Coordinates of C-alpha atoms and ligand atoms in Angstrom, one line a residue:
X540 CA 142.7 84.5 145.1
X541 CA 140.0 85.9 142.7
X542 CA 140.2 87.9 140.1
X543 CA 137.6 89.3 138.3
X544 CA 138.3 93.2 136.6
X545 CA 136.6 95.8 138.3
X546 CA 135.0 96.8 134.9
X547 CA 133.6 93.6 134.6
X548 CA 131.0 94.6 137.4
X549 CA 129.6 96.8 134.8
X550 CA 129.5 94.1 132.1
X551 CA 127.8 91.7 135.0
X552 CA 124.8 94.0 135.8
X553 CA 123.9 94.9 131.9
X554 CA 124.3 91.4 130.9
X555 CA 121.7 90.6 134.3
X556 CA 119.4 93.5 132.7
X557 CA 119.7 91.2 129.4
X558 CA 119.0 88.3 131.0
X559 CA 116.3 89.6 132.7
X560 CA 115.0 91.1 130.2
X561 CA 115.3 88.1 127.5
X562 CA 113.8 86.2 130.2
X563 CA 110.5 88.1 129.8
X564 CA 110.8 89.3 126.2
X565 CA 111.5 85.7 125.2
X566 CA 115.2 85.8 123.6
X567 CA 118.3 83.4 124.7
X568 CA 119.2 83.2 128.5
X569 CA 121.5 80.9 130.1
X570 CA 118.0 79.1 131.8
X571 CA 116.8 78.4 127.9
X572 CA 120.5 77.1 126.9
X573 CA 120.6 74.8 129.9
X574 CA 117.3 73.3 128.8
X575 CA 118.4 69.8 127.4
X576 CA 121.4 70.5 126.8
X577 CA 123.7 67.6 128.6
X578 CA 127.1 68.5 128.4
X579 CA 129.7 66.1 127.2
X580 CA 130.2 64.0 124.0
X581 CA 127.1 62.0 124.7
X582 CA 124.6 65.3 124.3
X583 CA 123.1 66.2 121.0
X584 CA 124.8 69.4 119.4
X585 CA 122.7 72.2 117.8
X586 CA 124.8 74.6 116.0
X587 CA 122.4 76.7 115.5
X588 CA 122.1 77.2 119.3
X589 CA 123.1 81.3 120.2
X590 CA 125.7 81.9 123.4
X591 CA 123.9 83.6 125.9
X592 CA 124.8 87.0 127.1
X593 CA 126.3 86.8 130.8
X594 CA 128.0 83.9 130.5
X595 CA 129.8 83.3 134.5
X596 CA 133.3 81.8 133.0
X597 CA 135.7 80.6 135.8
X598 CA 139.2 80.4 134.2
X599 CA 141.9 78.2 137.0
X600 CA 145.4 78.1 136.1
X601 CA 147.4 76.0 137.5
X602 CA 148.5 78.3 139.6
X603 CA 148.8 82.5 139.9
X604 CA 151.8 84.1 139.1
X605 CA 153.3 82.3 136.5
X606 CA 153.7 84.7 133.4
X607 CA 152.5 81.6 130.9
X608 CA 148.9 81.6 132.4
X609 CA 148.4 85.4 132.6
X610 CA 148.8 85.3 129.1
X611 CA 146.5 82.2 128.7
X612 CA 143.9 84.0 130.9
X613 CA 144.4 87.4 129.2
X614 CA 143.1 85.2 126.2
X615 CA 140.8 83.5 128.0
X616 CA 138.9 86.9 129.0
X617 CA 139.3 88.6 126.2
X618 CA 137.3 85.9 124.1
X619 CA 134.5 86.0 127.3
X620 CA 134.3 89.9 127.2
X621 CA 133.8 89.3 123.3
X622 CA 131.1 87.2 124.2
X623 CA 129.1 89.3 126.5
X624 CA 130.1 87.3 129.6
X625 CA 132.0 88.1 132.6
X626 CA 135.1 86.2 133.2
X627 CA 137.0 85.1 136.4
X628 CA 140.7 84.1 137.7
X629 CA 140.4 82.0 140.6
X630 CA 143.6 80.3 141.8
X631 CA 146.7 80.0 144.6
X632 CA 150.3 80.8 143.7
X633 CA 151.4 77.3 144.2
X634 CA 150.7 74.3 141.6
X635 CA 148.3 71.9 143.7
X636 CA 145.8 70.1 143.3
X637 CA 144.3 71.0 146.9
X638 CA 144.1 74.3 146.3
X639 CA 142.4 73.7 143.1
X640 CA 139.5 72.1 144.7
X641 CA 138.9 75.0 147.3
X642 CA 138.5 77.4 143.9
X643 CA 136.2 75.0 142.0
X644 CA 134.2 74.8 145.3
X645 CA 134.4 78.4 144.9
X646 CA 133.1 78.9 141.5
X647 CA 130.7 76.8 141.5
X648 CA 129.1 78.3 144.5
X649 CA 129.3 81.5 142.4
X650 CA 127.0 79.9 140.3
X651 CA 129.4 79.2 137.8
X652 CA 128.7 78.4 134.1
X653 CA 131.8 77.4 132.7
X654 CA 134.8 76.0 134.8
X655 CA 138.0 76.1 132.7
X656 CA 141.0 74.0 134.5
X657 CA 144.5 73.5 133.7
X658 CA 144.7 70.8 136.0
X659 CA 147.6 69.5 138.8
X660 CA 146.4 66.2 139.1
X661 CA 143.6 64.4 136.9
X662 CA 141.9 62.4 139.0
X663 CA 142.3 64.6 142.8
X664 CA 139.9 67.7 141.1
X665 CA 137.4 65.0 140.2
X666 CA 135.2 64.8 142.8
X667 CA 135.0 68.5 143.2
X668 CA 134.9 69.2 139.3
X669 CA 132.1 66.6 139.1
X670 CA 129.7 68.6 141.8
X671 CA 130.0 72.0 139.8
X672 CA 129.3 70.0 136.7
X673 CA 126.1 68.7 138.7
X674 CA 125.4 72.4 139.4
X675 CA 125.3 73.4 136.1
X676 CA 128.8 74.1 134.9
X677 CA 130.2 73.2 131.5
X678 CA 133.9 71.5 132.5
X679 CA 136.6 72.5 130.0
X680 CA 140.4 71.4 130.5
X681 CA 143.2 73.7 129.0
X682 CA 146.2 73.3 128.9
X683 CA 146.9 69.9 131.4
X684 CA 143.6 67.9 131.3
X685 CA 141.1 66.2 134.1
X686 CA 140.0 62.6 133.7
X687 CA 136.3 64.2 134.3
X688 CA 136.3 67.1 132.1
X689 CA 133.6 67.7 129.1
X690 CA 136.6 68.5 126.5
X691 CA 139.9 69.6 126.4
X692 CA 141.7 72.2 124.6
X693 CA 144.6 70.2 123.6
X694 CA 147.7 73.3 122.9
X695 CA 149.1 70.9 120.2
X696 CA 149.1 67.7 118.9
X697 CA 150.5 65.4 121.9
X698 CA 152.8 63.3 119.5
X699 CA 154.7 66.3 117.6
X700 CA 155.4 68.2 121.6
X701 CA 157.2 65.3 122.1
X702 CA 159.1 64.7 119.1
X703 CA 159.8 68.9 118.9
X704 CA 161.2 68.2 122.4
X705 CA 163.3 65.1 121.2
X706 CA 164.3 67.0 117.7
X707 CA 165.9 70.0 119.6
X708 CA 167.7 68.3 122.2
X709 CA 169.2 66.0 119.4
X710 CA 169.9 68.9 117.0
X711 CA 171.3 70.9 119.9
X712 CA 173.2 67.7 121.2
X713 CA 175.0 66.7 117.5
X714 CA 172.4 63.6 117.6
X715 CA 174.8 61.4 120.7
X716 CA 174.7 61.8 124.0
X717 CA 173.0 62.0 127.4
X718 CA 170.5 64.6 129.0
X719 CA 167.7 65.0 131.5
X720 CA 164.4 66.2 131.7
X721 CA 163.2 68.9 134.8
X722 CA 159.7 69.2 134.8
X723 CA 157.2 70.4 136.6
X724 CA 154.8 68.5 138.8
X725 CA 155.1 65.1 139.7
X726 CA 151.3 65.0 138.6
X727 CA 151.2 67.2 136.2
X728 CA 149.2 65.4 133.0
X729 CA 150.5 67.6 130.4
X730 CA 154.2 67.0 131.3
X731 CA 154.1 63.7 131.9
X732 CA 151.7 63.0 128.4
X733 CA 154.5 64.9 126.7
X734 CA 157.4 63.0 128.6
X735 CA 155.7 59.8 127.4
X736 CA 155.5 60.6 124.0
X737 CA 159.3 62.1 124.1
X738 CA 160.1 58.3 125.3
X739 CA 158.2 56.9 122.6
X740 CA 160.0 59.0 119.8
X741 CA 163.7 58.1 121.6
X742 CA 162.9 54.4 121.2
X743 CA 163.0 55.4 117.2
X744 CA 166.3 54.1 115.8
X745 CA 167.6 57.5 114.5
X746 CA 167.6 58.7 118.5
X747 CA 169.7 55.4 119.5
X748 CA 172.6 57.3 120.9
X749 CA 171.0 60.0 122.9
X750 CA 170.1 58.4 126.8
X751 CA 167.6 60.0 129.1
X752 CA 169.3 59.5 132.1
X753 CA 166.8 60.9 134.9
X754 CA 163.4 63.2 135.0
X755 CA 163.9 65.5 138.3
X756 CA 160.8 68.0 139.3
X757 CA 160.8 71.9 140.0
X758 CA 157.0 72.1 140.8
X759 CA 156.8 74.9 138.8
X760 CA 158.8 77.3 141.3
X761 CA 161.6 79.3 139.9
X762 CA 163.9 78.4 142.9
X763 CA 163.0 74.6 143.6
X764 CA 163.3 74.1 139.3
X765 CA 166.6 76.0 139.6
X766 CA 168.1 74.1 142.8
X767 CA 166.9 70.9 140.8
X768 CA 169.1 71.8 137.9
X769 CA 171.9 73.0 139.7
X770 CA 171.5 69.2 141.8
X771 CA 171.3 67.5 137.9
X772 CA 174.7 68.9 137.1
X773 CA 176.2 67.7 140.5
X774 CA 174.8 64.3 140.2
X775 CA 175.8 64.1 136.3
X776 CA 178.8 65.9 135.7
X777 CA 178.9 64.6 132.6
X778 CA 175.3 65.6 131.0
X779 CA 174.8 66.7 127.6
X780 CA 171.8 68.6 128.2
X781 CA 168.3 68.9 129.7
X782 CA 164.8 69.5 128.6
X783 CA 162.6 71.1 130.9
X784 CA 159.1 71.0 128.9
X785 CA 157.7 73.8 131.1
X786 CA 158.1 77.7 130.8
X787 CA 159.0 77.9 134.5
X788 CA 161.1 75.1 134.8
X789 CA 163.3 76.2 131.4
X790 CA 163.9 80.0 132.5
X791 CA 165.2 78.7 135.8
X792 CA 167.5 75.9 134.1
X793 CA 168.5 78.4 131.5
X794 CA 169.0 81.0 134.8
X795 CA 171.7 78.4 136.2
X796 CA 173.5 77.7 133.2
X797 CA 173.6 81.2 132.2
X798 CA 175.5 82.1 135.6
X799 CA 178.1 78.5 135.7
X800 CA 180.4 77.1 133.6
X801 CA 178.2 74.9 132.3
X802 CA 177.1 77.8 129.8
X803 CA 177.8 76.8 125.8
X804 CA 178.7 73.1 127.0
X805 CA 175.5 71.9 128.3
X806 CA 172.4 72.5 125.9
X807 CA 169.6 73.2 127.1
X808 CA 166.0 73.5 125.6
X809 CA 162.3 73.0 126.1
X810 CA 159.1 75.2 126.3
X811 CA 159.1 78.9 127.2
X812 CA 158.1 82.3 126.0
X813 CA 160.4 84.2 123.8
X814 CA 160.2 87.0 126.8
X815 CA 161.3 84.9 129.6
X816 CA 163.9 83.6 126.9
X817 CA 165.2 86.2 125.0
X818 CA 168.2 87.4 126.8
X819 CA 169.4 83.4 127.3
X820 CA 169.2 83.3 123.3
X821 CA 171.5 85.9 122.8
X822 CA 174.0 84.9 125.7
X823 CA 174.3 81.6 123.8
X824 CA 173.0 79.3 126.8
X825 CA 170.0 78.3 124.4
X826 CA 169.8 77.7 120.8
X827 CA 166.1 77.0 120.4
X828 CA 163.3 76.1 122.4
X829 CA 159.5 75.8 121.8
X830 CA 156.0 76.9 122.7
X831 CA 152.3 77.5 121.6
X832 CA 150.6 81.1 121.4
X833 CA 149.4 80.6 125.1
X834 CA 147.0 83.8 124.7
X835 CA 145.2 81.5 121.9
X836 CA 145.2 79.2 123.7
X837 CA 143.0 80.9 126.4
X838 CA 140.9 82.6 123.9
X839 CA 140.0 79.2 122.0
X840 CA 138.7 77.8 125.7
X841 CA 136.5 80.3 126.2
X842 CA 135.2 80.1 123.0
X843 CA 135.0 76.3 123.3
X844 CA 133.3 76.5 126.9
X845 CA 130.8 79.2 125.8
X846 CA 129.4 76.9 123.1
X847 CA 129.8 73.4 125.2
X848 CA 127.4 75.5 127.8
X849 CA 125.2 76.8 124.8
X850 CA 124.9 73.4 123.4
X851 CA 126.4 74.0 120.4
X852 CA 128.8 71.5 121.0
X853 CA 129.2 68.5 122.8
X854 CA 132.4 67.7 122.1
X855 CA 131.7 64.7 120.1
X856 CA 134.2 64.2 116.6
X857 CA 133.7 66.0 114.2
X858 CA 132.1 68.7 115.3
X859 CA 132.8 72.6 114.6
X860 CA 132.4 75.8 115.7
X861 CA 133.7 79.4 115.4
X862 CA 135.9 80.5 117.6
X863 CA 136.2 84.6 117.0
X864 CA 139.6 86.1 115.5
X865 CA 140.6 82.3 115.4
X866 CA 138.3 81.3 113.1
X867 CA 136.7 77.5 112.6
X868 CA 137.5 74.8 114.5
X869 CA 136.9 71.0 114.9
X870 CA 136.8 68.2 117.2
X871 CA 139.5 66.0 115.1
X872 CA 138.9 63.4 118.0
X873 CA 136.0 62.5 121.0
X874 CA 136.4 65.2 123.1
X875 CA 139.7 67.2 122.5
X876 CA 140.0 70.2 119.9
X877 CA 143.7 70.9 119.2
X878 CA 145.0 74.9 118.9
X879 CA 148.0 73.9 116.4
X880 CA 151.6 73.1 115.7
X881 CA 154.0 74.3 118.2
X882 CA 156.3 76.9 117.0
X883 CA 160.5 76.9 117.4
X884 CA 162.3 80.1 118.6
X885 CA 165.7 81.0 118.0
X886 CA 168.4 83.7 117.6
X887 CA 167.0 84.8 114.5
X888 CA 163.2 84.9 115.1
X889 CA 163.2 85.3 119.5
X890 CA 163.0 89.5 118.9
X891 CA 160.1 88.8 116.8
X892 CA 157.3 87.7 119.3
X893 CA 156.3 89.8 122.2
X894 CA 154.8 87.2 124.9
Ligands
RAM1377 C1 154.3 75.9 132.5 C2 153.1 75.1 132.9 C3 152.2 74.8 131.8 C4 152.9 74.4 130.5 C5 153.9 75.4 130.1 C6 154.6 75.0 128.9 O1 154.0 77.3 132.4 O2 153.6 73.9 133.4 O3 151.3 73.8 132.2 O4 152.0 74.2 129.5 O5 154.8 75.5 131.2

């Protein structure tokens, strides 16, 4: 499925005129940018370098028709209409990695310029993400990251997702006890970075009593994440809680335990939007969970890929750039520029946030 606004045809044939006409009158095109500009950390940067107008963006979520990525897209083209470009969705409604590959095939026969990827598998998109980047196309991972991408657009700080994952399901838990984890994808590289940094935090001594007793998949569909948690409760009678560290997954477990008896006895906590979340806050299934602003987070990779594609950047540490209404921001590490802290929702902020 592709998605591109029907405005955005509009936008596409004045930014050709531009190009067009830049490319006789001598200002910036996307041809001039390209010129020595190898992508990647190993490239030289030239801040100075301007985004060309007509940018092709590709944004592909892990999959459609998840609420979290329309509102990391709606960021995403928002920050490429900014920039004069013309933004695309491309993507299938289930989280694969197959499926990913057909739409970077896609895109890059489009001609794309920038490919942004939340990935389903870092190494199976590869060989495909590697052929666009041969045709041209800057390679920016949001969200879950590709072992071949340019640079990444980290949502937060590995390390503290993990230990805010740990902190609330101790809070919630009275600091003793058991719980499990329902993620998403088997392959997923985000949730299984985050659950390895939640099992480094639970080795800590102050987390001695609480036990991870067993990390069950949902694939990111509201039924199968449900079905999982309803087959967690029949196969630990006993739990404490669970942590599902993905927006899906956590609606679906908060669903369940909403509707059993489980509700008020078994905590449960993770990542979600306040929207999805809301009504399970104030029906006391959840006392807190966690996420990022996921339309910044779309907004700061098209930014990034705009000005990896302009040479601005290369990705390399300590580099910066400006990245719209966000502001400033810099390559703390080879490769990966980080959005922020993630922020904690509860009864008494959840009504405050609209996303
Ligand atoms: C789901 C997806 C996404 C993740 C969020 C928290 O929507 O798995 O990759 O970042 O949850």
């Amino acid at each position: 499925m592709t998605h591109t606004r029907p405005r955005l045809l509009f936008l596409a044939a004045s930014a050709l005129t531009v190009l067009m006409t830049a490319a006789c009158g001598g200002g910036t095109t996307i041809e001039d940018a390209q010129q020595g500009n190898d992508t990647g950390p190993t490239g030289t940067a030239n801040p100075d370098a301007e985004i060309p107008e007509g940018l092709r963006v590709d944004f592909l979520p892990k999959q459609l028709n998840n609420p979290f990525f329309e509102i990391v897209n709606q960021g995403g083209f928002e920050a490429v209409e900014e920039l004069g470009g013309t933004p695309t969705e491309r993507g299938g409604t289930e989280a694969t990695a197959d499926s990913q590959v057909e739409y970077i095939n896609a895109a890059s026969q489009a001609g794309s310029d920038v490919i942004v990827i939340a990935a389903n598998d870092p190494d199976a998109v590869c060989p495909a993400l590697n052929e666009a980047s041969a045709n041209g196309a800057a390679v920016v991972g949001y969200d879950s990251n590709a072992n071949c991408t340019d640079v990444f657009v980290n949502q937060s700080s590995t390390e503290l997702i993990g230990r805010t994952l740990v902190e609330m399901i101790a809070e919630d838990l009275g600091g003793e006890g058991t719980f499990a984890v329902l993620s998403a994808t088997p392959n997923a590289t985000n949730q299984n970075t985050w659950i390895a940094a939640m099992e480094e935090v639970l080795a800590e001594e102050e987390y001695a009593d609480l036990e991870l007793v067993e990390t069950v998949y949902g694939n990111d569909d509201d039924l199968e994440s449900f079905q999982e948690m309803q087959g967690l409760m029949q196969s630990h009678p006993d739990l404490g809680g669970v942590v599902a560290p993905t927006t899906v997954g956590l609606a679906a477990a908060a669903r369940y335990v909403s509707g059993s008896e489980y509700k008020g006895e078994v905590a449960v906590t993770g990542l979600g939007t306040p929207n999805q979340m809301r009504e399970f806050v104030h029906d006391g299934t959840v006392n807190q969970f966690a996420l990022w602003n996921p339309n910044d987070l779309g907004y700061l990779a098209g930014y990034t890929g705009a000005a990896l594609k302009a040479g601005q950047i290369t990705g390399a540490e300590g580099e910066t750039f400006e990245a719209g209404r966000l502001g400033e921001f810099t390559f703390e590490t080879d490769g990966e520029v980080v959005l922020g802290p993630p922020q904690i929702f509860d009864a008494e902020n959840v009504d405050d946030f609209d996303f």
